[in-house]
CSV table of C-alpha atoms and ligand atoms in Angstrom, one decimal:
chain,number,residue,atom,x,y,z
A,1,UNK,CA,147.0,132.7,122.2
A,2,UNK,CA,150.7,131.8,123.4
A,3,UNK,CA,153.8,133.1,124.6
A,4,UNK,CA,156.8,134.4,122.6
A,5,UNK,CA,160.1,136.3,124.6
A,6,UNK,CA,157.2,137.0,127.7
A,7,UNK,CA,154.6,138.6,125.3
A,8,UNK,CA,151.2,137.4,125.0
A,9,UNK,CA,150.5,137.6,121.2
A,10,UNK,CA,147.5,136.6,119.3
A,11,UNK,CA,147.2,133.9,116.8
A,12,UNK,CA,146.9,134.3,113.6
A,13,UNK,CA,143.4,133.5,112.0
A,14,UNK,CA,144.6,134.0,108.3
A,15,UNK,CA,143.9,131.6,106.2
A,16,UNK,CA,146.9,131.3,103.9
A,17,UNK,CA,146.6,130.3,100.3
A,18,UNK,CA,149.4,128.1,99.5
A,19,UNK,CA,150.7,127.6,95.6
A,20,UNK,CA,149.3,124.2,94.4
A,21,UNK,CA,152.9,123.7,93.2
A,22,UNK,CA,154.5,123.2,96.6
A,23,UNK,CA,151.3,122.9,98.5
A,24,UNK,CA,151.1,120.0,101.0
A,25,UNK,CA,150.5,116.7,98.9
A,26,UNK,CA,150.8,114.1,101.2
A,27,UNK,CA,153.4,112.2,102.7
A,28,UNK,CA,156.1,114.5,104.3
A,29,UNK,CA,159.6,111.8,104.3
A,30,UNK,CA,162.0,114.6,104.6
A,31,UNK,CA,160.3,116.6,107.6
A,32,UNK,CA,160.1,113.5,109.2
A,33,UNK,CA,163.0,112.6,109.1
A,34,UNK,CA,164.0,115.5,110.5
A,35,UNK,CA,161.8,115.5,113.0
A,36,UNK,CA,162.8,112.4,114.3
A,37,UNK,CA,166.7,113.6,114.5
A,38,UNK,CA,166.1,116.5,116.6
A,39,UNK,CA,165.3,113.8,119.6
A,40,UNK,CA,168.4,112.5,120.8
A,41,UNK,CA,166.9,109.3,122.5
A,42,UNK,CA,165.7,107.8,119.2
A,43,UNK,CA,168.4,105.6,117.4
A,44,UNK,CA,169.0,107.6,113.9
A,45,UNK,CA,169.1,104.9,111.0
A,46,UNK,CA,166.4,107.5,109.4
A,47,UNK,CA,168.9,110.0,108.9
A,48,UNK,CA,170.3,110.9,106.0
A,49,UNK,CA,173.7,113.3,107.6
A,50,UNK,CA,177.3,112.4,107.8
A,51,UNK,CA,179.0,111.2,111.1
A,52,UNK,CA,179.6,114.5,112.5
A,53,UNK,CA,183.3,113.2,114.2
A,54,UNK,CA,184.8,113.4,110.8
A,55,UNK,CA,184.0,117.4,110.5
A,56,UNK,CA,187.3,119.2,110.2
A,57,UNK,CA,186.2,121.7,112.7
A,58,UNK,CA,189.8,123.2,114.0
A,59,UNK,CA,191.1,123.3,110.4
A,60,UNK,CA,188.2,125.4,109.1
A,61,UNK,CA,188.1,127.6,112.1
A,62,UNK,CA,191.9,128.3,111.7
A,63,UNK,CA,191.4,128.9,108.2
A,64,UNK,CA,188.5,130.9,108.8
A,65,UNK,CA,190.3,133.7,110.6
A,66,UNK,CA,193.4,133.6,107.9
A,67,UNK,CA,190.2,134.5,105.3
A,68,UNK,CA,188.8,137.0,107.6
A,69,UNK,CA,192.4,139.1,108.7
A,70,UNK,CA,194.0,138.9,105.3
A,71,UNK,CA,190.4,139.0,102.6
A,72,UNK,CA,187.6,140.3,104.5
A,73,UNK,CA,186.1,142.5,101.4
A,74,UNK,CA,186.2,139.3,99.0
A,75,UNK,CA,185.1,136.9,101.7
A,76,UNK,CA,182.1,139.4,103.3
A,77,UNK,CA,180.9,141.4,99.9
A,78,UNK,CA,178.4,140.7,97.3
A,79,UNK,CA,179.9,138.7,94.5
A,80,UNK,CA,179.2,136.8,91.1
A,81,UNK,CA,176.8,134.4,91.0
A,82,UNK,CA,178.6,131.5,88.7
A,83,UNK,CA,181.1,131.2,92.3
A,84,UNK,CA,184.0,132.1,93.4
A,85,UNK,CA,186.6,131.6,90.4
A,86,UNK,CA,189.3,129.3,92.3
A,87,UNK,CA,186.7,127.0,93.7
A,88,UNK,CA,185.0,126.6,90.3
A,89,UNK,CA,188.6,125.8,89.1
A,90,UNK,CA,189.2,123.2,91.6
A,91,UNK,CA,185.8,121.6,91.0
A,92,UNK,CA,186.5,120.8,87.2
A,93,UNK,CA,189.9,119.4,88.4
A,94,UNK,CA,189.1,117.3,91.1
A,95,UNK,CA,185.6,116.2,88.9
A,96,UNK,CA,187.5,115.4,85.6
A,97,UNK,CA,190.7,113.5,87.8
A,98,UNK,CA,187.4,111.5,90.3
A,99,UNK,CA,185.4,110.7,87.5
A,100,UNK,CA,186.0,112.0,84.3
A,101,UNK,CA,183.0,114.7,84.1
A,102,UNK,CA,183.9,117.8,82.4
A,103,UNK,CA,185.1,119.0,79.0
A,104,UNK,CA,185.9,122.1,76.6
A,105,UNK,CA,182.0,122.8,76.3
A,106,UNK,CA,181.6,122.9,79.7
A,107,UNK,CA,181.3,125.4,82.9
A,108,UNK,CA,181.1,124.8,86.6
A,109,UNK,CA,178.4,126.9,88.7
A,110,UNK,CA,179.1,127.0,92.3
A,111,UNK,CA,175.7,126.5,93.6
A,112,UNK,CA,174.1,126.3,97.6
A,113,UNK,CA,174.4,122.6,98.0
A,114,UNK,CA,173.6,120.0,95.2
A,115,UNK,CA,170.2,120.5,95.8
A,116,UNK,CA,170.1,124.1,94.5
A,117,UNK,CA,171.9,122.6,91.3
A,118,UNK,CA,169.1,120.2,90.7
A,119,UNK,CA,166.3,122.6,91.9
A,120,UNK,CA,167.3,125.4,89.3
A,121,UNK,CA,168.1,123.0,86.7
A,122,UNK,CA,164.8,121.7,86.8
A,123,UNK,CA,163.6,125.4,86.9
A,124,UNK,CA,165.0,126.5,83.8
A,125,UNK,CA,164.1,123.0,82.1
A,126,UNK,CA,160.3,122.0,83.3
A,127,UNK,CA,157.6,123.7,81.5
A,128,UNK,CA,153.6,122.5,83.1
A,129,UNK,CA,153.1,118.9,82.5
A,130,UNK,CA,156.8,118.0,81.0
A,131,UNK,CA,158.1,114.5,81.8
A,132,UNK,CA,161.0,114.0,84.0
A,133,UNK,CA,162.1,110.1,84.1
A,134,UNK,CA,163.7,109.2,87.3
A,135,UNK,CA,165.2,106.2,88.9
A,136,UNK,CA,162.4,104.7,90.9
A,137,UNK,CA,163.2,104.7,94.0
A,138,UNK,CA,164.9,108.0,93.9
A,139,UNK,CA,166.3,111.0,96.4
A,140,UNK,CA,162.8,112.7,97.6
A,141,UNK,CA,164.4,116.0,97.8
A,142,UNK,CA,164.2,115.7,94.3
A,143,UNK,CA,161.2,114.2,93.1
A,144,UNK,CA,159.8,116.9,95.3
A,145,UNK,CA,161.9,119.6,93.3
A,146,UNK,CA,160.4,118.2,90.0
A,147,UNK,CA,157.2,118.2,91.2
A,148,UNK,CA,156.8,121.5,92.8
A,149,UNK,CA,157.3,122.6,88.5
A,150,UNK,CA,154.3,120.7,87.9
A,151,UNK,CA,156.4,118.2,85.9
A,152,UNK,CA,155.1,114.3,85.7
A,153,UNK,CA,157.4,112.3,87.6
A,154,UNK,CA,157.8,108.9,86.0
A,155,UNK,CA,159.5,106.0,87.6
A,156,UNK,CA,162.0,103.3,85.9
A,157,UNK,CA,162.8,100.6,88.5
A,158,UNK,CA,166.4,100.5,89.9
A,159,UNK,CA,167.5,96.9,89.7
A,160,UNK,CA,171.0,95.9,91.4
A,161,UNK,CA,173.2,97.4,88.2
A,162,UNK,CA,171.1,100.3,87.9
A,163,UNK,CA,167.6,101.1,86.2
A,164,UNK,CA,165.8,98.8,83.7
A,165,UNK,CA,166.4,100.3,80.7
A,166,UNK,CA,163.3,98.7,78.6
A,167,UNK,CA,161.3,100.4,80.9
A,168,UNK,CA,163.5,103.6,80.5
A,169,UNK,CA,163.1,103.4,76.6
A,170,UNK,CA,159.5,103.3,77.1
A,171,UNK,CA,158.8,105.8,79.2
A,172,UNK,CA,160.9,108.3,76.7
A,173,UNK,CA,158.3,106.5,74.2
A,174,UNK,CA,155.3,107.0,75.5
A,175,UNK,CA,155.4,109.7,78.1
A,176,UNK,CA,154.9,113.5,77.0
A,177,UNK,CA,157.8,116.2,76.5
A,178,UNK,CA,160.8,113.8,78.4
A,179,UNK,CA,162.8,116.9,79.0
A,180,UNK,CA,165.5,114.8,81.3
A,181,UNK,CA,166.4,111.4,83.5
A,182,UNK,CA,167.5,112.0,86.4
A,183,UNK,CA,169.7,109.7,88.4
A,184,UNK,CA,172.1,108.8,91.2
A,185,UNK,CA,174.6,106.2,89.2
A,186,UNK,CA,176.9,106.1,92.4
A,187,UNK,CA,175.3,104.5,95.7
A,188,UNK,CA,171.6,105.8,94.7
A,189,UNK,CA,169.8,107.5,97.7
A,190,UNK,CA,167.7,105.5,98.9
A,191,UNK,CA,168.7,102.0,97.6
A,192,UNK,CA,172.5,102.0,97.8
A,193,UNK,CA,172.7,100.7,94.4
A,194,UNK,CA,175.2,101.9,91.9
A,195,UNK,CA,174.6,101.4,88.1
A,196,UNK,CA,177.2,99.5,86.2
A,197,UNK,CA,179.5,101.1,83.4
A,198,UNK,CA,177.9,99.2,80.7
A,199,UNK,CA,174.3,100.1,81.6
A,200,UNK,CA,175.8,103.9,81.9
A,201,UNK,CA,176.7,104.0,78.4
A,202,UNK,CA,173.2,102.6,77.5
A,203,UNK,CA,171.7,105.4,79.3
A,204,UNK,CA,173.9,107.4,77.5
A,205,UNK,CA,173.2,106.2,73.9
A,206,UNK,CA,169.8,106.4,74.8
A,207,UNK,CA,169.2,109.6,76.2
A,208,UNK,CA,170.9,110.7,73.2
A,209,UNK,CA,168.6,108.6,70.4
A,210,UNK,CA,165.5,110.3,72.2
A,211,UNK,CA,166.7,114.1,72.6
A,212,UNK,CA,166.5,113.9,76.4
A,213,UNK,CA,169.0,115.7,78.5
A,214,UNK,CA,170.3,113.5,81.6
A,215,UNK,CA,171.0,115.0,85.3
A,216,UNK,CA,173.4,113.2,86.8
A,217,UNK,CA,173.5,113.6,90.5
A,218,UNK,CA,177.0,112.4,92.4
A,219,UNK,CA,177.0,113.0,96.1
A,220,UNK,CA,178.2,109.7,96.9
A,221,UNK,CA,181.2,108.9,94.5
A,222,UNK,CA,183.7,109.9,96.3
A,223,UNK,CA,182.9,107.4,99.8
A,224,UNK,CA,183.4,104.5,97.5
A,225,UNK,CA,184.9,102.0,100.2
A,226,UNK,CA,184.9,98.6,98.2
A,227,UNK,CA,185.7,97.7,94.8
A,228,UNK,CA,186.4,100.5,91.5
A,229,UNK,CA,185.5,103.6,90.6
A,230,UNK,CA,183.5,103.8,88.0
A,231,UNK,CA,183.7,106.5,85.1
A,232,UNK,CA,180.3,108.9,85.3
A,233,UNK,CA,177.7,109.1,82.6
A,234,UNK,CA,179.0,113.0,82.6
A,235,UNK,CA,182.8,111.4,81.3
A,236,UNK,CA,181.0,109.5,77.9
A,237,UNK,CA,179.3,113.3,77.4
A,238,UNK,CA,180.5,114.2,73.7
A,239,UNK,CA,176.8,116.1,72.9
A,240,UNK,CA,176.5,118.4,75.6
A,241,UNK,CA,173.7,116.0,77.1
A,242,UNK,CA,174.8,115.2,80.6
A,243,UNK,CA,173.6,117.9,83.3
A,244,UNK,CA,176.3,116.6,86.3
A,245,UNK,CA,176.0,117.6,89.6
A,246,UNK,CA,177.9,116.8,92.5
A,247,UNK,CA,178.5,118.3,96.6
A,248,UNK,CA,181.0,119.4,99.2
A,249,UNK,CA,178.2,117.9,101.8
A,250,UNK,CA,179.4,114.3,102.4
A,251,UNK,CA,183.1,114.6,102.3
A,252,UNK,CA,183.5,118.1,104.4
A,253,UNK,CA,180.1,118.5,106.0
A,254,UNK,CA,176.6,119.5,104.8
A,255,UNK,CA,176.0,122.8,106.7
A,256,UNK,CA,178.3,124.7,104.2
A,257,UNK,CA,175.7,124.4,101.7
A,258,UNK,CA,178.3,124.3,98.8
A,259,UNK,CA,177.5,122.2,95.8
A,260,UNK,CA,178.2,122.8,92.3
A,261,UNK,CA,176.6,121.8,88.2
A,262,UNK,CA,179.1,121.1,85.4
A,263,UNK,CA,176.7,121.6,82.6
A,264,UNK,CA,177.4,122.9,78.6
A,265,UNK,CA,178.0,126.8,78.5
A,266,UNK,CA,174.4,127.6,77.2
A,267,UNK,CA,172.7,125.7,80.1
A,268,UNK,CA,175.2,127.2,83.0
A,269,UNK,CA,174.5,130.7,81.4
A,270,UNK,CA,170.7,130.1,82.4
A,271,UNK,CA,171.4,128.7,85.6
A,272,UNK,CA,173.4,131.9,86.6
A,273,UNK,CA,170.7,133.9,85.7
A,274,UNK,CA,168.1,132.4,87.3
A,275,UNK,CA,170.4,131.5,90.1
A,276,UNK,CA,170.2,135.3,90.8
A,277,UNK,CA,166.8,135.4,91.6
A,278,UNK,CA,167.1,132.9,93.9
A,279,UNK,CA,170.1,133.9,96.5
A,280,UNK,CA,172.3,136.5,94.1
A,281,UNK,CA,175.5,133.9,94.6
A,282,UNK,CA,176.4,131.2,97.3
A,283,UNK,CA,178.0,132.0,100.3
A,284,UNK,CA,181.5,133.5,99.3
A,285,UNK,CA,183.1,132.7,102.2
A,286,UNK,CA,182.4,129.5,102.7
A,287,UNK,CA,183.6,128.9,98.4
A,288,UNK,CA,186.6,130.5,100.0
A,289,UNK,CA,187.2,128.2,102.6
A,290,UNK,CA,186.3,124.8,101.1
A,291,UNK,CA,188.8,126.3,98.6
A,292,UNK,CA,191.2,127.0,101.0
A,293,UNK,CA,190.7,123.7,102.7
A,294,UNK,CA,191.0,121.2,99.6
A,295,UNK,CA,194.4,123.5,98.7
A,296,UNK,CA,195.9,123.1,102.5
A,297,UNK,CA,195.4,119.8,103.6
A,298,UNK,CA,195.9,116.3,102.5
A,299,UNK,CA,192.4,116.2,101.0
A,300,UNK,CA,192.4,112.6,99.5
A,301,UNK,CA,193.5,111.4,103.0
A,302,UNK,CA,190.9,113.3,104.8
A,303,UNK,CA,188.2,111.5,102.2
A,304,UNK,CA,190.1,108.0,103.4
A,305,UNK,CA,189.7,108.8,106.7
A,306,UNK,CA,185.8,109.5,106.2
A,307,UNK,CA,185.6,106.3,104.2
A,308,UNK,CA,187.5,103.8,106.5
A,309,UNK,CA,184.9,105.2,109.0
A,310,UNK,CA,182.1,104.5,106.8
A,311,UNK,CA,182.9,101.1,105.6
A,312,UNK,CA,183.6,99.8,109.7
A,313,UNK,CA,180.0,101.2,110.5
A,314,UNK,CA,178.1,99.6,107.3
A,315,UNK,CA,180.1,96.3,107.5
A,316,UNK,CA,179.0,96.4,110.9
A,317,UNK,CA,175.5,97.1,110.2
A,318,UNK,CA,175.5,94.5,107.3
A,319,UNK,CA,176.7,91.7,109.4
A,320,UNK,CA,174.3,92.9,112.4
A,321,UNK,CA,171.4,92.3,110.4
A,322,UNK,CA,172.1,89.2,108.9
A,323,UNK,CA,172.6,87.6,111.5
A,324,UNK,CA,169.1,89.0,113.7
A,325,UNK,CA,167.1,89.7,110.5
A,326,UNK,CA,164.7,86.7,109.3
A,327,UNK,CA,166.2,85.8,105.9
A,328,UNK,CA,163.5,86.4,103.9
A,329,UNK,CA,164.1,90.1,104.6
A,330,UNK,CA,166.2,91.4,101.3
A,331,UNK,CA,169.4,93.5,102.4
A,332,UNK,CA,170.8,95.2,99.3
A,333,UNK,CA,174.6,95.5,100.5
A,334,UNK,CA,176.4,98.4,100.0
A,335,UNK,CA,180.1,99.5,98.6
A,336,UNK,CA,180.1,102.8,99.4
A,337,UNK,CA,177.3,106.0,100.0
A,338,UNK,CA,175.5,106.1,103.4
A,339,UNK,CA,172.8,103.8,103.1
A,340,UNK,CA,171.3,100.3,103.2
A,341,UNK,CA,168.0,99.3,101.5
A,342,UNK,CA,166.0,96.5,103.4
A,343,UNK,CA,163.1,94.6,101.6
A,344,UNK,CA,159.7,92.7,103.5
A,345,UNK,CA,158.9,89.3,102.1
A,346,UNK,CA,155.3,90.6,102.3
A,347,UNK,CA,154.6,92.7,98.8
A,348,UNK,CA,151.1,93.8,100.2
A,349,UNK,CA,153.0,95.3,103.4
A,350,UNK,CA,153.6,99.2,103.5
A,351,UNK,CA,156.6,100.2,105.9
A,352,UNK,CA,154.7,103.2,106.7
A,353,UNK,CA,152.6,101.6,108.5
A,354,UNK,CA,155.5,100.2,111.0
A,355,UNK,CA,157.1,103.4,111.0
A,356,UNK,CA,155.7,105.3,114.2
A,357,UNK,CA,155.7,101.9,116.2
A,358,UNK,CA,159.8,101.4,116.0
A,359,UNK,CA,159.8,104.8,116.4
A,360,UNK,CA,157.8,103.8,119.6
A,361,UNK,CA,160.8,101.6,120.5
A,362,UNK,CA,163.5,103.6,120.1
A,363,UNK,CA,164.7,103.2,116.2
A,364,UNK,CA,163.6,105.1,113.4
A,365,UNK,CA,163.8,104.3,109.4
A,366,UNK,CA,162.7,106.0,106.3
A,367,UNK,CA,159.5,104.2,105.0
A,368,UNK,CA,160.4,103.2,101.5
A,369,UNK,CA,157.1,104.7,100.3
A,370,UNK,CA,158.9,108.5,101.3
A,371,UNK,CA,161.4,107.5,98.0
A,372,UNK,CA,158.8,106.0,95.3
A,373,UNK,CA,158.0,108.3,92.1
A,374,UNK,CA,154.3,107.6,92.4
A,375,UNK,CA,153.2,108.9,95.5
A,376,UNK,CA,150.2,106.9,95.1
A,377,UNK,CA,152.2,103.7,95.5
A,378,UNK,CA,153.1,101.9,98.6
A,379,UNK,CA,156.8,100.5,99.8
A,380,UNK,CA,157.4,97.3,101.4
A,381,UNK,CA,161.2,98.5,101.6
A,382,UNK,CA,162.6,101.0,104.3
A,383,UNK,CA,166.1,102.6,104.0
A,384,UNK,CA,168.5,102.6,107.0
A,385,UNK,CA,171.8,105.0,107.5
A,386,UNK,CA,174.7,103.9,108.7
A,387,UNK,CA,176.7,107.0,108.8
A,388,UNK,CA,174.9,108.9,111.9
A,389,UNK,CA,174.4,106.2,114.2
A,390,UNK,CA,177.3,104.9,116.7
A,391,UNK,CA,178.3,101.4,116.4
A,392,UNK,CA,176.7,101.3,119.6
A,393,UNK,CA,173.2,102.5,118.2
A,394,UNK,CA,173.7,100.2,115.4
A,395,UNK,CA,174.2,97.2,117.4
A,396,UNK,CA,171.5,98.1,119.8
A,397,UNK,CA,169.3,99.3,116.9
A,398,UNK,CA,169.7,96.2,115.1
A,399,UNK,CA,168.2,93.9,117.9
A,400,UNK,CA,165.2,96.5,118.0
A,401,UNK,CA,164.5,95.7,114.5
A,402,UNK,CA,164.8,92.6,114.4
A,403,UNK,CA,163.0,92.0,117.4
A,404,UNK,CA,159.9,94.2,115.8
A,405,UNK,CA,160.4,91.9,112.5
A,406,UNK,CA,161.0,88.6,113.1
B,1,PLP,C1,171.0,112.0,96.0
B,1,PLP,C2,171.1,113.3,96.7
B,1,PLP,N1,171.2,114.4,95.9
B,1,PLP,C3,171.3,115.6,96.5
B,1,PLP,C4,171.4,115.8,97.8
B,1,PLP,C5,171.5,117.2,98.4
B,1,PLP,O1,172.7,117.4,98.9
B,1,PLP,P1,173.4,118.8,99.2
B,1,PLP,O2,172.4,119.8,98.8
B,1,PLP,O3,173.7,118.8,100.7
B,1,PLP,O4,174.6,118.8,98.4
B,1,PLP,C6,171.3,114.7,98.6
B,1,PLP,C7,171.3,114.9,100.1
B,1,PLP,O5,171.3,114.0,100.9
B,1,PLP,C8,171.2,113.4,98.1
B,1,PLP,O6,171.1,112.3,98.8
C-alpha cells in the first residue's frame, strides 16, 4: 500500500501478461542510462543527449508566440500525417545540399524523432523470423525496434572504415529473408566510427546484388568537426534501395521529437499509413517551428557553433584519457558525433560487470555489451559521451576512470 496526492491506495495484485515481442529480455542499456542521468551527482559520460547550453531556447520561444498569434488553427489542429508541407520541403533541401540523399523517386515523411522513422520502417518491413543485418555494435534503440518484430538481428563487425563486408556478404548468404542492413555510416552510435566512401558504395552494390533494402540512419552528419563530409549511401541510390533517415535532435535539441525518412514513394505511402495508427501525425507545431527556425536564423552558423563546442569537449576528453588511461586500453578517436568507444586489453572481461562500481564512484559509462547484436554476447568495450558532461566532469571523470582502470 502507498501514498499518491494524500490517498492511501491499494496495490495492484494483477498479474500482467506482457507481449513476448517487447517483453523484458534481459539487459535494459537504455533505461539505465537514463536512470543514471536523472542523478545530478553522477558524472554523465553514459549519456547519450546534447549539451543543453547550445538549445536555442529565446529564439524558439519568440517564434513560438509569432506561430501562436498569427497560425493558431494550423499550429493547434489535427493535420496530415506525411508532415507539415514546408518542413518536408526544407528536409529534402537541406538533405540533398548536406549529403546528397534524395531524388525524383523520393518523399520525405516528417516523423516523431528518427526513431519513429526506423521503428515504423521496420514495421511495415519485418514479417516473424525475417533477417535484419546490422552494424555490430549498433544504436540499441534499434536493435531493440527490430527485435520487438520478432526479426533475427544479425551482427557484421564495425571495423575503423565501417563494417566488414565479407561478413556482410555472408550473412545476406546464409541468413533467412534479409529484408534490410541497417547502419549508422556517419559517427556510428556507439563506436564513433564512420564508414569510408568506398566501403559505402560496396554496401551499396551489394545490397543491390542480394535484393536487400538498406536503412540508412544519419543523426550525426551534420556535427562533423574534423576532416570531409562524406556523400551518404542514400546519394549513390539509383534503385530505390536506400531507406534514409535523419533528425532535428542533435543540431536543435532532442525534446522536439522531430525526425524525418526520405524513402521511394511506394515505401513513404506505407509509412504514412501505418504512421496513422501510431500518433495520426507529428506534433504540427513543433514542424512549424523547426521550420520557422531553420528559415529565420543563420542555421549553418548555429550548427558551427554546436560543433566548435563539440570538438573542444571531445579533444579534451581524447587527450584526458591518453594521457591517465593505461595504453593498452584502445581509444577509437572521434571526428565528429557525440561519442568515444574505449576497448579493455582483457577479451574475457565484460564492462558490465564494472559498471555499477564507477557508478559507485561517481562516473557512469554504457557497458559495451548494451550495443552488441547478440544479446547473448559479452563486451569488453564501454562507450563514453562527451557532449553532456562539463569540461570540468570530463577532466574530473577522466582521473576516476582511470584510477578504477589502471
Ligand atoms: C543512431 C541513432 N539513431 C536514432 C536515434 C534517435 O534519435 P531521435 O529519435 O531523437 O531523432 C539516436 C538517438 O540517440 C541514435 O543515436
Amino acid at each position: 500500500m502507498w501514498h499518491w496526492g494524500g490517498k492511501q491506495i491499494l496495490e495492484v495484485t494483477m498479474e500482467y501478461k506482457f507481449s513476448d515481442k517487447v517483453g523484458n529480455k534481459g539487459f535494459d542499456g537504455l533505461g539505465l542510462m537514463m536512470s543514471y542521468l536523472k542523478n545530478p551527482d553522477i558524472i554523465p559520460f553514459a549519456g547519450g543527449s546534447p549539451d543543453s547550453s547550445v538549445f536555442p531556447n529565446k529564439k524558439l520561444a519568440e517564434l513560438a508566440k509569432d506561430i501562436l498569434m498569427k497560425n493558431p488553427v494550423t499550429a493547434l489542429q489535427y493535420n496530415i500525417p506525411i508532415g507539415y508541407e514546408p518542413l518536408r520541403e526544407l528536409s529534402a533541401k537541406r538533405s540533398k545540399e548536406k549529403c546528397g540523399a534524395g531524388r525524383d523517386f523520393d518523399r520525405v515523411v516528417i516523423t516523431s524523432g528518427g526513431a519513429q522513422g526506423i521503428d515504423i520502417t521496420a514495421r511495415i518491413l519485418l514479417n516473424e523470423g525475417d533477417t535484419v543485418v546490422a552494424e555490430n555494435p549498433s544504436f540499441m534503440g534499434s536493435i531493440g525496434s527490430f527485435k520487438s518484430f520478432c526479426a533475427n538481428v544479425v551482427g557484421a563487425e564495425m571495423e575503423d572504415d565501417g563494417v566488414n563486408l565479407e561478413q556482410l556478404e555472408n550473412a545476406f548468404k546464409i541468413e533467412k529473408n534479409v529484408k534490410f542492413f541497417y547502419c549508422i555510416p556517419n559517427f556510428n552510435n556507439p563506436t564513433g566510427l564512420t564508414t569510408s566512401l568506398e566501403k559505402r558504395k560496396k554496401i551499396y552494390e551489394l545490397c543491390k546484388k542480394y535484393g536487400v533494402l538498406i536503412v540508412e540512419d544519419n543523426p550525426y552528419g551534420e556535427l562533423r568537426f574534423s576532416g570531409e563530409a562524406i556523400p551518404s549511401i542514400k546519394s549513390f541510390d539509383e534503385d530505390g534501395i536506400v531507406i534514409y533517415v535523419s533528425s532535428y535532435s542533435k543540431i536543435i535539441a532532442p525534446g522536439i521529437r522531430i525526425g524525418f525518412v526520405i524513402a521511394p514513394e511506394k515505401i513513404t505511402e506505407e509509412i504514412v499509413r501505418v504512421k496513422q495508427f501510431g500518433d495520426l501525425h507529428t506534433n504540427v507545431f513543433w514542424q512549424m517551428l523547426v521550420t520557422e527556425f531553420v528559415n529565420s536564423v543563420d542555421f549553418d552558423t548555429h550548427i558551427d557553433n554546436i560543433k566548435n563546442l563539440y570538438a573542444r569537449k571531445c579533444t579534451l576528453m581524447m587527450s584526458e584519457l591518453n594521457k591517465k588511461f593505461d595504453k593498452s586500453i584502445k581509444i577509437a578517436p572521434a571526428k565528429g558525433g557525440m561519442f568515444l568507444w574505449c576497448t579493455l586489453p582483457e577479451t574475457d572481461m565484460d564492462t558490465i560487470e564494472l559498471f555499477s562500481i564507477t557508478g559507485e564512484r561517481g562516473v557512469v559509462f554504457i557497458p559495451g555489451m548494451s550495443f552488441v547484436t547478440d544479446s547473448r554476447k559479452t563486451s569488453n568495450s564501454f562507450r563514453l559521451n562527451f557532449t553532456m558532461p562539463s569540461e570540468e566532469q570530463i577532466i574530473k571523470g577522466s582521473d576516476i576512470l582511470s584510477n578504477f582502470f589502471n
